[in-house]
Short mmCIF file of C-alpha atoms in Angstrom, two decimals:
data_model
loop_
_atom_site.label_atom_id
_atom_site.label_comp_id
_atom_site.label_asym_id
_atom_site.label_seq_id
_atom_site.Cartn_x
_atom_site.Cartn_y
_atom_site.Cartn_z
CA MET G 1 0.00 0.00 0.00
CA THR G 2 1.43 3.38 -0.98
CA SER G 3 0.28 6.93 -1.11
CA ASN G 4 0.33 8.60 -4.50
CA GLY G 5 0.45 12.16 -3.27
CA GLN G 6 2.64 14.59 -5.14
CA SER G 7 6.18 15.25 -3.99
CA ALA G 8 6.71 17.86 -1.31
CA SER G 9 10.29 18.49 -2.33
CA VAL G 10 10.56 17.82 -6.02
CA LYS G 11 8.13 19.99 -7.88
CA PRO G 12 5.70 18.09 -10.14
CA ALA G 13 6.98 17.58 -13.65
CA ILE G 14 4.88 18.32 -16.70
CA ALA G 15 2.66 15.28 -17.07
CA ARG G 16 2.19 15.40 -20.82
CA GLY G 17 4.90 13.76 -22.92
CA ARG G 18 6.87 15.42 -25.67
CA SER G 19 5.97 14.74 -29.28
CA ASP G 20 9.31 12.93 -29.77
CA GLY G 21 8.67 10.65 -26.79
CA ALA G 22 11.43 12.09 -24.59
CA GLU G 23 10.81 11.53 -20.89
CA ARG G 24 9.92 14.60 -18.85
CA ARG G 25 10.05 13.05 -15.39
CA SER G 26 13.16 12.17 -13.44
CA VAL G 27 13.15 11.47 -9.68
CA ASP G 28 9.51 12.34 -9.03
CA PHE G 29 6.58 9.96 -8.54
CA VAL G 30 4.98 8.46 -11.66
CA PRO G 31 1.19 8.76 -11.25
CA VAL G 32 -1.00 5.82 -12.22
CA SER G 33 -2.42 7.79 -15.17
CA GLU G 34 1.04 7.77 -16.81
CA ARG G 35 1.84 4.10 -16.25
CA HIS G 36 2.28 2.05 -19.41
CA GLY G 37 4.08 -0.90 -20.98
CA SER G 38 4.15 -4.64 -20.44
CA VAL G 39 6.07 -6.49 -17.75
CA ARG G 40 7.51 -8.66 -20.57
CA HIS G 41 9.47 -5.62 -21.74
CA LEU G 42 11.71 -6.05 -18.69
CA GLY G 43 13.01 -9.24 -20.27
CA ALA G 44 14.45 -7.38 -23.28
CA VAL G 45 16.03 -4.72 -21.07
CA TRP G 46 17.86 -7.20 -18.86
CA ILE G 47 18.93 -9.52 -21.68
CA VAL G 48 20.48 -6.71 -23.72
CA ALA G 49 22.00 -5.10 -20.61
CA ASN G 50 24.30 -8.12 -20.26
CA ILE G 51 25.16 -8.74 -23.93
CA ASN G 52 28.03 -6.31 -24.35
CA LEU G 53 31.77 -5.83 -24.09
CA THR G 54 31.65 -5.07 -20.36
CA ALA G 55 30.10 -8.43 -19.47
CA MET G 56 32.61 -10.15 -21.75
CA ALA G 57 35.41 -8.30 -19.98
CA THR G 58 34.09 -9.60 -16.66
CA GLY G 59 34.68 -13.16 -17.91
CA VAL G 60 38.19 -12.29 -19.03
CA THR G 61 38.88 -10.77 -15.61
CA THR G 62 37.63 -13.81 -13.67
CA LEU G 63 39.74 -16.25 -15.70
CA ALA G 64 42.78 -14.05 -15.06
CA LEU G 65 42.44 -14.87 -11.34
CA GLY G 66 44.20 -18.14 -12.10
CA GLY G 67 41.51 -20.71 -11.40
CA PRO G 68 40.79 -23.62 -13.77
CA LEU G 69 38.31 -22.82 -16.54
CA PHE G 70 35.83 -25.46 -15.33
CA TRP G 71 35.56 -24.07 -11.81
CA THR G 72 35.61 -20.49 -13.11
CA LEU G 73 32.50 -21.32 -15.13
CA VAL G 74 30.84 -23.01 -12.14
CA ALA G 75 31.54 -19.98 -9.94
CA THR G 76 30.19 -17.72 -12.70
CA VAL G 77 26.91 -19.61 -12.82
CA CYS G 78 26.56 -19.63 -9.02
CA GLY G 79 27.47 -15.95 -8.71
CA SER G 80 25.00 -14.89 -11.38
CA LEU G 81 22.11 -16.91 -9.94
CA PHE G 82 22.85 -15.55 -6.45
CA GLY G 83 23.49 -11.88 -7.24
CA THR G 84 20.52 -11.56 -9.59
CA LEU G 85 18.17 -12.75 -6.84
CA PHE G 86 18.54 -9.47 -4.96
CA MET G 87 18.57 -7.33 -8.07
CA ALA G 88 15.25 -8.83 -9.23
CA LEU G 89 13.65 -8.31 -5.81
CA HIS G 90 14.50 -4.61 -6.14
CA SER G 91 12.96 -4.58 -9.63
CA SER G 92 9.61 -5.61 -8.16
CA GLN G 93 9.53 -2.40 -6.11
CA GLY G 94 9.21 -0.26 -9.25
CA PRO G 95 5.56 -0.92 -10.21
CA HIS G 96 4.52 -0.84 -6.56
CA LEU G 97 6.11 2.52 -5.71
CA GLY G 98 6.42 4.33 -9.06
CA LEU G 99 9.77 5.77 -7.96
CA PRO G 100 13.44 5.54 -8.91
CA GLN G 101 15.12 2.89 -6.76
CA LEU G 102 17.20 5.10 -4.50
CA VAL G 103 14.44 7.53 -3.49
CA GLN G 104 12.87 4.73 -1.45
CA SER G 105 16.13 4.47 0.53
CA ARG G 106 15.09 7.65 2.36
CA ALA G 107 12.71 5.50 4.41
CA GLN G 108 15.64 3.52 5.84
CA PHE G 109 18.45 6.10 5.86
CA GLY G 110 16.64 9.41 6.15
CA PHE G 111 16.33 12.33 3.73
CA PHE G 112 19.93 13.51 4.08
CA GLY G 113 21.32 10.18 5.25
CA ALA G 114 20.39 8.53 1.96
CA ALA G 115 22.07 11.32 -0.01
CA ILE G 116 25.33 11.16 1.90
CA THR G 117 25.62 7.38 2.21
CA VAL G 118 23.58 5.37 -0.28
CA TRP G 119 23.46 7.83 -3.16
CA VAL G 120 27.14 8.72 -2.99
CA PHE G 121 27.99 5.01 -3.21
CA ALA G 122 25.51 4.63 -6.06
CA LEU G 123 27.19 7.49 -7.88
CA VAL G 124 30.54 5.75 -7.41
CA ASN G 125 28.91 2.66 -8.92
CA TYR G 126 27.72 4.45 -12.07
CA PHE G 127 30.97 6.37 -12.35
CA ASN G 128 33.28 3.36 -12.18
CA TYR G 129 31.22 1.23 -14.55
CA ASN G 130 31.22 4.10 -17.03
CA VAL G 131 35.00 4.40 -16.71
CA ALA G 132 35.27 0.71 -17.64
CA ASP G 133 32.80 1.26 -20.48
CA ALA G 134 34.78 4.28 -21.69
CA ILE G 135 37.99 2.26 -21.95
CA LEU G 136 36.21 -0.53 -23.83
CA ALA G 137 34.50 1.97 -26.15
CA GLY G 138 37.85 3.49 -27.05
CA SER G 139 39.45 0.08 -27.65
CA SER G 140 36.58 -1.21 -29.78
CA LEU G 141 36.33 1.86 -32.02
CA HIS G 142 40.11 1.84 -32.44
CA PHE G 143 39.87 -1.81 -33.54
CA LEU G 144 36.89 -1.22 -35.83
CA LEU G 145 37.70 2.15 -37.40
CA GLY G 146 41.26 3.00 -36.40
CA ILE G 147 40.05 5.96 -34.34
CA PRO G 148 42.48 7.02 -31.58
CA THR G 149 41.56 5.24 -28.35
CA ALA G 150 41.17 8.47 -26.40
CA TRP G 151 38.38 9.64 -28.73
CA GLY G 152 36.34 6.44 -28.64
CA PHE G 153 34.41 7.32 -25.50
CA PRO G 154 33.26 10.84 -26.50
CA ILE G 155 32.07 9.46 -29.83
CA ALA G 156 30.23 6.60 -28.13
CA VAL G 157 28.69 8.86 -25.51
CA LEU G 158 27.06 11.03 -28.18
CA PHE G 159 24.81 8.08 -28.91
CA ALA G 160 24.56 6.67 -25.38
CA GLY G 161 23.99 10.09 -23.83
CA THR G 162 21.27 10.91 -26.33
CA LEU G 163 19.46 7.66 -25.49
CA ALA G 164 19.79 8.42 -21.76
CA LEU G 165 18.45 11.92 -22.39
CA TYR G 166 15.38 10.58 -24.18
CA GLY G 167 14.88 8.33 -21.19
CA TYR G 168 12.67 5.47 -20.13
CA ARG G 169 10.45 4.82 -23.15
CA TRP G 170 13.25 4.99 -25.73
CA ILE G 171 15.57 2.84 -23.63
CA HIS G 172 12.92 0.13 -23.61
CA ARG G 173 12.33 0.48 -27.35
CA VAL G 174 15.99 0.19 -28.27
CA ASN G 175 16.45 -2.84 -26.03
CA ARG G 176 13.50 -4.62 -27.66
CA PHE G 177 14.96 -3.88 -31.09
CA LEU G 178 18.42 -5.23 -30.20
CA VAL G 179 17.45 -8.36 -28.26
CA VAL G 180 17.30 -10.65 -31.33
CA PRO G 181 20.50 -9.57 -33.16
CA LEU G 182 22.54 -9.50 -29.95
CA GLY G 183 21.10 -12.83 -28.82
CA LEU G 184 22.10 -14.41 -32.14
CA THR G 185 25.57 -12.90 -31.78
CA ILE G 186 26.08 -14.69 -28.47
CA VAL G 187 24.80 -17.98 -29.86
CA VAL G 188 27.20 -17.80 -32.82
CA LEU G 189 30.15 -16.77 -30.65
CA THR G 190 29.42 -19.61 -28.25
CA PHE G 191 29.55 -22.06 -31.17
CA ALA G 192 32.86 -20.51 -32.25
CA ALA G 193 34.29 -20.75 -28.73
CA VAL G 194 33.30 -24.38 -28.23
CA ALA G 195 33.62 -25.89 -31.72
CA ARG G 196 36.12 -23.74 -33.62
CA SER G 197 38.47 -22.14 -31.10
CA THR G 198 41.86 -23.28 -29.83
CA ILE G 199 40.91 -23.94 -26.22
CA PRO G 200 43.57 -26.27 -24.76
CA ALA G 201 42.54 -29.89 -24.32
CA GLY G 202 41.45 -30.95 -20.85
CA VAL G 203 40.40 -27.52 -19.56
CA PHE G 204 36.82 -28.70 -19.04
CA GLU G 205 37.95 -31.42 -16.65
CA PRO G 206 37.08 -30.41 -13.05
CA GLY G 207 40.41 -31.00 -11.35
CA PRO G 208 41.08 -29.59 -7.87
CA VAL G 209 39.22 -26.46 -6.75
CA GLU G 210 41.30 -23.36 -6.09
CA TRP G 211 39.00 -21.86 -3.48
CA HIS G 212 40.51 -18.37 -3.50
CA ALA G 213 39.91 -17.97 -7.24
CA PHE G 214 36.49 -19.65 -6.99
CA ALA G 215 35.29 -17.38 -4.17
CA THR G 216 36.63 -14.21 -5.80
CA THR G 217 34.99 -15.13 -9.11
CA PHE G 218 31.72 -15.68 -7.25
CA VAL G 219 31.97 -12.25 -5.58
CA ILE G 220 32.87 -10.52 -8.86
CA VAL G 221 29.99 -12.04 -10.82
CA ALA G 222 27.48 -11.64 -7.98
CA GLY G 223 28.71 -8.06 -7.55
CA PHE G 224 28.33 -7.45 -11.30
CA GLN G 225 24.64 -8.38 -11.00
CA LEU G 226 24.18 -6.64 -7.66
CA GLY G 227 25.57 -3.50 -9.32
CA TRP G 228 22.24 -3.17 -11.12
CA ALA G 229 20.31 -3.10 -7.83
CA PRO G 230 20.54 0.68 -7.14
CA TYR G 231 18.72 1.47 -10.38
CA VAL G 232 16.94 -1.68 -11.52
CA SER G 233 13.49 -0.39 -10.58
CA ASP G 234 14.16 2.79 -12.58
CA TYR G 235 13.19 0.62 -15.57
CA SER G 236 10.05 -0.86 -14.02
CA ARG G 237 8.60 2.20 -12.29
CA TYR G 238 6.31 3.12 -15.21
CA LEU G 239 4.57 -0.27 -15.12
CA ALA G 240 1.06 -0.39 -13.71
CA PRO G 241 0.81 -0.98 -9.94
CA SER G 242 -1.35 -4.02 -10.73
CA VAL G 243 1.75 -5.85 -12.00
CA SER G 244 2.44 -8.61 -9.49
CA THR G 245 5.65 -8.97 -7.53
CA ARG G 246 6.06 -12.47 -8.91
CA SER G 247 5.83 -11.46 -12.58
CA SER G 248 8.16 -8.46 -12.30
CA PHE G 249 10.61 -10.61 -10.35
CA LEU G 250 10.63 -13.45 -12.91
CA TRP G 251 10.80 -11.15 -15.96
CA THR G 252 13.87 -9.56 -14.40
CA TYR G 253 15.54 -12.55 -12.75
CA LEU G 254 15.48 -15.15 -15.51
CA PRO G 255 16.58 -12.89 -18.43
CA SER G 256 19.27 -11.16 -16.38
CA ALA G 257 20.70 -14.21 -14.60
CA ILE G 258 20.83 -16.38 -17.73
CA SER G 259 22.25 -13.69 -20.03
CA ALA G 260 24.88 -12.70 -17.45
CA LEU G 261 26.16 -16.19 -16.74
CA TRP G 262 26.16 -16.97 -20.47
CA VAL G 263 28.02 -13.84 -21.61
CA ILE G 264 30.48 -13.75 -18.69
CA GLY G 265 31.13 -17.45 -19.13
CA LEU G 266 31.65 -16.91 -22.84
CA GLY G 267 34.20 -14.22 -22.05
CA SER G 268 36.13 -16.77 -19.99
CA LEU G 269 35.96 -19.31 -22.84
CA LEU G 270 37.27 -16.83 -25.40
CA ALA G 271 40.03 -15.76 -23.00
CA ALA G 272 41.05 -19.41 -22.53
CA ALA G 273 41.39 -19.76 -26.30
CA THR G 274 43.58 -16.62 -26.59
CA PRO G 275 45.65 -16.35 -23.38
CA GLY G 276 46.89 -12.84 -22.67
CA ALA G 277 44.69 -11.17 -25.28
CA THR G 278 42.51 -8.16 -24.52
CA VAL G 279 38.77 -8.69 -24.49
CA ILE G 280 38.45 -7.05 -27.94
CA MET G 281 41.06 -9.32 -29.49
CA ALA G 282 39.60 -12.42 -27.79
CA ILE G 283 36.18 -11.66 -29.32
CA ALA G 284 37.71 -10.89 -32.70
CA HIS G 285 39.63 -14.18 -32.68
CA GLY G 286 36.41 -16.08 -31.95
CA GLY G 287 34.50 -14.36 -34.75
CA ASP G 288 37.30 -14.79 -37.27
CA SER G 289 37.40 -18.52 -36.56
CA LEU G 290 34.00 -18.77 -38.27
CA PHE G 291 34.62 -16.64 -41.37
CA PRO G 292 36.88 -13.77 -42.47
CA GLY G 293 35.61 -10.52 -41.00
CA GLY G 294 33.53 -12.32 -38.40
CA GLY G 295 35.62 -10.78 -35.64
CA HIS G 296 34.86 -7.23 -36.75
CA LEU G 297 31.16 -8.03 -37.03
CA ALA G 298 31.06 -9.56 -33.54
CA VAL G 299 32.88 -6.61 -31.96
CA ALA G 300 30.60 -4.15 -33.78
CA LEU G 301 27.43 -5.85 -32.54
CA LEU G 302 28.69 -6.09 -28.96
CA PHE G 303 29.70 -2.44 -29.20
CA LEU G 304 26.01 -1.66 -29.80
CA GLY G 305 25.25 -3.51 -26.56
CA LEU G 306 27.93 -1.42 -24.87
CA LEU G 307 26.22 1.77 -26.04
CA VAL G 308 23.00 0.59 -24.40
CA VAL G 309 24.64 -0.22 -21.07
CA MET G 310 26.41 3.15 -21.17
CA ALA G 311 22.98 4.75 -21.62
CA LEU G 312 21.61 2.80 -18.65
CA ASN G 313 24.51 3.98 -16.48
CA ALA G 314 24.20 7.57 -17.68
CA TYR G 315 20.44 7.58 -17.06
CA GLY G 316 20.75 6.06 -13.59
CA GLY G 317 23.67 8.32 -12.72
CA SER G 318 21.69 11.33 -13.84
CA LEU G 319 18.77 10.44 -11.57
CA THR G 320 21.18 9.92 -8.68
CA LEU G 321 22.87 13.30 -9.16
CA ILE G 322 19.48 15.04 -9.35
CA SER G 323 18.36 13.24 -6.19
CA ILE G 324 21.49 14.31 -4.29
CA VAL G 325 21.07 17.94 -5.36
CA ASP G 326 17.38 17.85 -4.45
CA CYS G 327 18.23 16.83 -0.89
CA PHE G 328 19.96 20.18 -0.36
CA ARG G 329 18.25 22.45 -2.87
CA ARG G 330 14.82 21.88 -4.35
CA VAL G 331 14.94 21.24 -8.08
CA ARG G 332 12.36 20.89 -10.82
CA PRO G 333 12.76 17.64 -12.77
CA SER G 334 13.24 18.46 -16.44
CA LEU G 335 14.95 17.38 -19.63
CA ALA G 336 17.47 20.19 -19.21
CA MET G 337 18.39 19.08 -15.70
CA ARG G 338 18.99 15.52 -16.91
CA ALA G 339 21.14 16.84 -19.78
CA VAL G 340 23.33 18.85 -17.39
CA THR G 341 23.93 15.87 -15.11
CA ILE G 342 24.71 13.54 -18.05
CA VAL G 343 27.29 15.99 -19.41
CA ALA G 344 28.86 16.41 -15.95
CA MET G 345 29.25 12.65 -15.55
CA THR G 346 30.59 12.25 -19.08
CA LEU G 347 33.36 14.80 -18.67
CA SER G 348 34.55 13.39 -15.34
CA VAL G 349 34.45 9.80 -16.62
CA TRP G 350 36.47 10.75 -19.70
CA VAL G 351 39.25 12.21 -17.56
CA VAL G 352 39.49 9.19 -15.24
CA ALA G 353 39.31 6.71 -18.13
CA ALA G 354 42.27 8.45 -19.77
CA MET G 355 44.23 8.15 -16.49
CA VAL G 356 43.47 4.42 -16.08
CA GLY G 357 44.15 3.44 -19.68
CA GLU G 358 43.68 0.16 -21.52
CA ASP G 359 46.83 -1.46 -20.10
CA ARG G 360 45.51 -1.28 -16.52
CA PHE G 361 41.92 -2.14 -17.38
CA ASN G 362 41.82 -5.68 -15.91
CA VAL G 363 43.27 -4.61 -12.55
CA PHE G 364 41.03 -1.54 -12.34
CA TYR G 365 37.89 -3.40 -13.37
CA GLY G 366 38.48 -6.38 -11.08
CA ASN G 367 38.97 -4.11 -8.04
CA VAL G 368 35.91 -2.04 -8.95
CA LEU G 369 33.65 -5.11 -9.09
CA VAL G 370 34.87 -6.42 -5.72
CA PHE G 371 34.67 -3.11 -3.84
CA LEU G 372 31.24 -2.26 -5.26
CA ALA G 373 29.99 -5.67 -4.15
CA TYR G 374 31.17 -4.82 -0.63
CA LEU G 375 29.49 -1.40 -0.64
CA PHE G 376 26.11 -2.55 -1.92
CA THR G 377 25.71 -5.82 -0.05
CA PRO G 378 24.59 -4.16 3.24
CA TRP G 379 22.41 -1.65 1.42
CA THR G 380 20.54 -4.28 -0.58
CA ALA G 381 19.88 -6.33 2.57
CA ILE G 382 18.55 -3.30 4.50
CA ASN G 383 16.40 -2.06 1.63
CA LEU G 384 14.84 -5.46 0.91
CA VAL G 385 14.28 -6.34 4.58
CA ASP G 386 12.55 -3.00 5.06
CA PHE G 387 10.37 -3.41 1.97
CA TYR G 388 9.38 -7.05 2.33
CA LEU G 389 9.55 -7.70 6.09
CA VAL G 390 9.39 -4.47 8.10
CA ARG G 391 7.19 -1.95 6.27
CA LYS G 392 5.82 -4.55 3.83
CA GLY G 393 5.57 -2.10 0.95
CA CYS G 394 3.70 0.53 2.99
CA TYR G 395 5.31 3.92 2.24
CA SER G 396 4.12 7.49 2.04
CA ILE G 397 5.30 8.85 -1.30
CA ARG G 398 4.71 12.40 -0.10
CA GLU G 399 6.82 11.91 3.01
CA LEU G 400 9.71 10.41 1.01
CA PHE G 401 10.13 13.88 -0.50
CA ASN G 402 9.68 15.77 2.79
CA PRO G 403 12.92 16.41 4.73
CA ALA G 404 10.93 17.17 7.87
CA GLY G 405 8.59 14.21 7.45
CA ILE G 406 8.11 10.91 9.24
CA TYR G 407 11.26 9.35 7.78
CA GLY G 408 13.45 12.11 9.21
CA ARG G 409 16.61 13.73 8.00
CA TRP G 410 18.80 10.97 9.39
CA GLY G 411 17.42 7.45 9.62
CA TRP G 412 19.70 6.16 12.33
CA GLN G 413 18.27 2.66 12.03
CA GLY G 414 19.48 2.18 8.47
CA ASN G 415 22.77 4.00 8.93
CA VAL G 416 23.72 2.06 12.07
CA ALA G 417 22.82 -1.24 10.38
CA TYR G 418 24.83 -0.31 7.28
CA LEU G 419 27.96 0.79 9.12
CA GLY G 420 27.72 -2.13 11.54
CA ALA G 421 27.53 -4.62 8.65
CA LEU G 422 30.55 -3.02 6.93
CA VAL G 423 32.58 -3.31 10.12
CA VAL G 424 31.65 -6.98 10.43
CA MET G 425 32.56 -7.56 6.77
CA VAL G 426 36.05 -6.01 6.89
CA PRO G 427 37.83 -9.04 8.43
CA PHE G 428 36.46 -11.14 5.54
CA PHE G 429 37.58 -8.81 2.71
CA VAL G 430 39.90 -10.22 0.05
CA THR G 431 41.33 -7.51 -2.22
CA ALA G 432 44.66 -6.63 -3.78
CA PRO G 433 45.39 -3.75 -1.36
CA TYR G 434 43.88 -5.38 1.75
CA THR G 435 42.92 -8.83 3.03
CA GLY G 436 41.09 -9.25 6.32
CA TRP G 437 42.62 -11.29 9.13
CA ILE G 438 39.84 -13.90 9.14
CA ALA G 439 40.07 -14.29 5.34
CA ARG G 440 43.83 -14.84 5.64
CA GLN G 441 43.25 -17.59 8.18
CA MET G 442 40.86 -19.25 5.71
CA GLY G 443 43.31 -19.20 2.79
CA ASP G 444 42.10 -15.92 1.23
CA ILE G 445 38.57 -17.21 0.68
CA ASP G 446 36.13 -14.28 0.37
CA LEU G 447 32.91 -14.86 2.36
CA SER G 448 32.24 -11.18 2.99
CA MET G 449 29.10 -10.99 0.85
CA PHE G 450 27.34 -13.71 2.85
CA ILE G 451 28.49 -12.17 6.14
CA GLY G 452 27.30 -8.73 5.07
CA LEU G 453 23.86 -9.90 4.02
CA VAL G 454 23.25 -11.68 7.32
CA ALA G 455 24.73 -8.92 9.49
CA ALA G 456 22.90 -6.05 7.78
CA SER G 457 19.59 -7.93 7.89
CA ALA G 458 19.99 -8.78 11.57
CA PHE G 459 21.09 -5.26 12.56
CA TYR G 460 18.22 -3.63 10.68
CA LEU G 461 15.59 -6.01 12.05
CA LEU G 462 16.86 -5.10 15.51
CA THR G 463 17.04 -1.32 15.04
CA SER G 464 13.74 -1.15 13.12
CA ARG G 465 11.90 -2.24 16.26
CA THR G 466 12.06 1.43 17.33
CA LEU G 467 9.96 2.53 14.32
CA ASP G 468 6.37 3.62 14.90
CA LEU G 469 4.95 1.54 12.05
CA GLY G 470 1.37 1.92 13.24
CA ASN G 471 1.52 5.69 12.91
CA GLU G 472 3.15 5.37 9.48
CA ARG G 473 0.37 3.07 8.24
CA ARG G 474 -2.34 5.39 9.50
CA LEU G 475 -0.70 8.32 7.68
CA VAL G 476 -0.40 6.33 4.45
CA GLU G 477 -4.04 5.22 4.66
CA LYS G 478 -5.16 8.82 5.23
CA GLU G 479 -3.16 10.04 2.23
CA GLN G 480 -4.57 7.27 0.09
CA GLN G 481 -8.13 8.21 1.07
CA VAL G 482 -7.46 11.85 0.10
CA SER G 483 -5.95 10.87 -3.27
CA GLU G 484 -8.94 8.63 -4.12
CA ARG G 485 -11.52 11.38 -3.64
#
């Protein structure tokens, strides 16, 4: 049960759409009168979101950890099935609330608390993924057209940024258009990797498990999927509130989990066939094994997928920046505001991508995936426990935009649970710069994600006992009665 009152902080956007279909809303509530689309459309979004150069690079990165190919693939499957579980549960919040994902975090962390903790980490998430995408965009355009690597990203972002600017409806349309050609690309590349490549004999035999590599691969792949969690419901929030939790969950979970494990696993297969090659050259080698020029075609098609995922990151990052600004200074959601935030992110990403460079991509990307998994594990547990167990979907939309409202400026319950879970996780961290003392005793096996999920859930269930849920429900019911008159 939710209230559909207008925002008290973000001024209402113009309800009518533009003639070109560009989205006019951003972080504000989507009223029922503007809801549209089919829940099946989520399937296309989350299939295409994982068929790109970034997901392929994730497979190259996991194989570089040194584990056998067989167990790398097993860990990839397990990590994808596990990480997508939480991401899909967040997706189901979109039709119910009609809000971008992170706005709802104000109920757990407070109006300002969410901006300073959750949204800053979310911005780091978008930023670092876009840095990785920028490097891959430069490498792929250099391979395809001979364009200098440094100029690949600004060229790519002209297309990705435009799609992000047009917003929700056009993102869904483009994903539905690309799902078949990109799906066929993965099928053909999989055939090339298995039947035509030069993968060494015996690599599919299980052999002994190297638990450090297995656990780190699991965390990387699960973190790759969990990285969608802060903005997954951004792409379901225009669906009708009558869409069931089960259907939105399944149309997110199955397409995303299967496409991720397939594409990441394929990246590992192609890397095994071309040891030491970059992700672009590994894909090109696989395509060329089928027919001359097949490598260029495969890279070109996966580059289209990269443009889409860059648009998703730019769109989500834009909403996050607007939300942070709105916490301190009221803003009016508009196309111009989204354009400003997209340009700001693009310029900063371009600078950092140039500093990292292609040569250090694997190290940079591997560390990003691990650290982001650490940052978002406690948040996802707190957010889901609050939605499904504590408040059970009962939120006042009006109060989520009111800094002096019932959710407060600082939600100490969520912040204490988050920080407490991070502290508990630290001894279990396994990273290049730091390994926790418990993880060292266990042979550098990373169990931090499991520890964080349990600790954050337990801490929040304990601290949430101080909430006056009865008063909150009465307020929501009163608002709902007013809105139905």
